[in-house]
């Protein structure tokens, strides 16, 4: 299960680089923070149950944050 978190850190790192190259620095820093988090957790050698709990907590925080952003901060039609 620790390899899954290291794989997640690899992909979030790839996204961070792509966002940085695309001049989206704020999103790149957000993905860099996720990369550091996933890489750190990947080397902790926790039990499988704890890895599942951490991933569930990560998903919960993401969904709550995304829902808050899309409902209260995002301006509809901002790209056009």
PDB file of C-alpha atoms in Angstrom:
ATOM      1  CA  UNK A   1       0.000   0.000   0.000  1.00  0.00           C
ATOM      2  CA  UNK A   2       2.944   2.321   0.545  1.00  0.00           C
ATOM      3  CA  UNK A   3       3.780   1.973  -3.151  1.00  0.00           C
ATOM      4  CA  UNK A   4       0.355   3.332  -4.057  1.00  0.00           C
ATOM      5  CA  UNK A   5       1.085   6.546  -2.175  1.00  0.00           C
ATOM      6  CA  UNK A   6       4.498   6.829  -3.825  1.00  0.00           C
ATOM      7  CA  UNK A   7       2.793   6.356  -7.198  1.00  0.00           C
ATOM      8  CA  UNK A   8       0.326   9.103  -6.276  1.00  0.00           C
ATOM      9  CA  UNK A   9       3.253  11.352  -5.403  1.00  0.00           C
ATOM     10  CA  UNK A  10       4.802  10.642  -8.800  1.00  0.00           C
ATOM     11  CA  UNK A  11       1.653  11.635 -10.677  1.00  0.00           C
ATOM     12  CA  UNK A  12       0.958  14.703  -8.563  1.00  0.00           C
ATOM     13  CA  UNK A  13       4.585  15.689  -9.164  1.00  0.00           C
ATOM     14  CA  UNK A  14       4.058  15.346 -12.917  1.00  0.00           C
ATOM     15  CA  UNK A  15       0.953  17.522 -12.667  1.00  0.00           C
ATOM     16  CA  UNK A  16       2.867  20.087 -10.589  1.00  0.00           C
ATOM     17  CA  UNK A  17       5.545  20.360 -13.271  1.00  0.00           C
ATOM     18  CA  UNK A  18       2.951  20.656 -16.040  1.00  0.00           C
ATOM     19  CA  UNK A  19       1.044  23.361 -14.167  1.00  0.00           C
ATOM     20  CA  UNK A  20       4.292  25.248 -13.560  1.00  0.00           C
ATOM     21  CA  UNK A  21       5.242  25.041 -17.239  1.00  0.00           C
ATOM     22  CA  UNK A  22       1.733  26.265 -18.100  1.00  0.00           C
ATOM     23  CA  UNK A  23       2.249  29.377 -15.917  1.00  0.00           C
ATOM     24  CA  UNK A  24      -0.298  28.259 -13.320  1.00  0.00           C
ATOM     25  CA  UNK A  25       1.924  28.747 -10.281  1.00  0.00           C
ATOM     26  CA  UNK A  26      -0.778  28.554  -7.592  1.00  0.00           C
ATOM     27  CA  UNK A  27      -2.003  25.178  -8.854  1.00  0.00           C
ATOM     28  CA  UNK A  28       1.598  23.993  -9.221  1.00  0.00           C
ATOM     29  CA  UNK A  29       2.304  24.812  -5.562  1.00  0.00           C
ATOM     30  CA  UNK A  30      -0.868  23.028  -4.491  1.00  0.00           C
ATOM     31  CA  UNK A  31       0.174  19.895  -6.365  1.00  0.00           C
ATOM     32  CA  UNK A  32       3.724  20.200  -5.044  1.00  0.00           C
ATOM     33  CA  UNK A  33       2.315  20.170  -1.503  1.00  0.00           C
ATOM     34  CA  UNK A  34       0.285  17.066  -2.351  1.00  0.00           C
ATOM     35  CA  UNK A  35       3.397  15.451  -3.815  1.00  0.00           C
ATOM     36  CA  UNK A  36       5.350  16.073  -0.628  1.00  0.00           C
ATOM     37  CA  UNK A  37       2.451  14.754   1.479  1.00  0.00           C
ATOM     38  CA  UNK A  38       2.056  11.555  -0.566  1.00  0.00           C
ATOM     39  CA  UNK A  39       5.795  10.945  -0.706  1.00  0.00           C
ATOM     40  CA  UNK A  40       6.140  11.419   3.050  1.00  0.00           C
ATOM     41  CA  UNK A  41       3.229   9.103   3.806  1.00  0.00           C
ATOM     42  CA  UNK A  42       4.553   6.547   1.320  1.00  0.00           C
ATOM     43  CA  UNK A  43       7.693   6.010   3.384  1.00  0.00           C
ATOM     44  CA  UNK A  44       6.008   5.712   6.805  1.00  0.00           C
ATOM     45  CA  UNK A  45       5.426   1.918   6.607  1.00  0.00           C
ATOM     46  CA  UNK A  46       1.960   2.137   8.141  1.00  0.00           C
ATOM     47  CA  UNK A  47      -0.602  -0.631   8.234  1.00  0.00           C
ATOM     48  CA  UNK A  48      -2.929  -1.060   5.296  1.00  0.00           C
ATOM     49  CA  UNK A  49      -5.875   0.062   7.380  1.00  0.00           C
ATOM     50  CA  UNK A  50      -4.124   3.305   8.272  1.00  0.00           C
ATOM     51  CA  UNK A  51      -3.292   3.968   4.614  1.00  0.00           C
ATOM     52  CA  UNK A  52      -6.970   3.511   3.754  1.00  0.00           C
ATOM     53  CA  UNK A  53      -7.976   5.879   6.570  1.00  0.00           C
ATOM     54  CA  UNK A  54      -5.496   8.486   5.336  1.00  0.00           C
ATOM     55  CA  UNK A  55      -6.753   8.220   1.778  1.00  0.00           C
ATOM     56  CA  UNK A  56     -10.374   8.484   2.943  1.00  0.00           C
ATOM     57  CA  UNK A  57      -9.489  11.603   4.948  1.00  0.00           C
ATOM     58  CA  UNK A  58      -7.691  13.056   1.918  1.00  0.00           C
ATOM     59  CA  UNK A  59     -10.729  12.399  -0.298  1.00  0.00           C
ATOM     60  CA  UNK A  60     -13.061  13.946   2.287  1.00  0.00           C
ATOM     61  CA  UNK A  61     -10.965  17.112   2.541  1.00  0.00           C
ATOM     62  CA  UNK A  62     -10.746  17.334  -1.256  1.00  0.00           C
ATOM     63  CA  UNK A  63     -14.486  16.893  -1.815  1.00  0.00           C
ATOM     64  CA  UNK A  64     -15.411  19.414   0.890  1.00  0.00           C
ATOM     65  CA  UNK A  65     -12.859  21.917  -0.438  1.00  0.00           C
ATOM     66  CA  UNK A  66     -13.912  21.447  -4.052  1.00  0.00           C
ATOM     67  CA  UNK A  67     -17.601  21.784  -3.197  1.00  0.00           C
ATOM     68  CA  UNK A  68     -16.938  24.951  -1.199  1.00  0.00           C
ATOM     69  CA  UNK A  69     -14.842  26.411  -4.017  1.00  0.00           C
ATOM     70  CA  UNK A  70     -17.294  25.569  -6.773  1.00  0.00           C
ATOM     71  CA  UNK A  71     -20.301  26.891  -4.826  1.00  0.00           C
ATOM     72  CA  UNK A  72     -18.946  30.023  -3.158  1.00  0.00           C
ATOM     73  CA  UNK A  73     -15.771  31.176  -4.934  1.00  0.00           C
ATOM     74  CA  UNK A  74     -15.899  30.114  -8.590  1.00  0.00           C
ATOM     75  CA  UNK A  75     -17.412  32.666 -10.948  1.00  0.00           C
ATOM     76  CA  UNK A  76     -19.499  30.915 -13.634  1.00  0.00           C
ATOM     77  CA  UNK A  77     -18.337  31.614 -17.152  1.00  0.00           C
ATOM     78  CA  UNK A  78     -15.023  33.127 -16.083  1.00  0.00           C
ATOM     79  CA  UNK A  79     -13.212  31.725 -19.116  1.00  0.00           C
ATOM     80  CA  UNK A  80     -15.400  33.276 -21.798  1.00  0.00           C
TER      81      UNK A  80
END
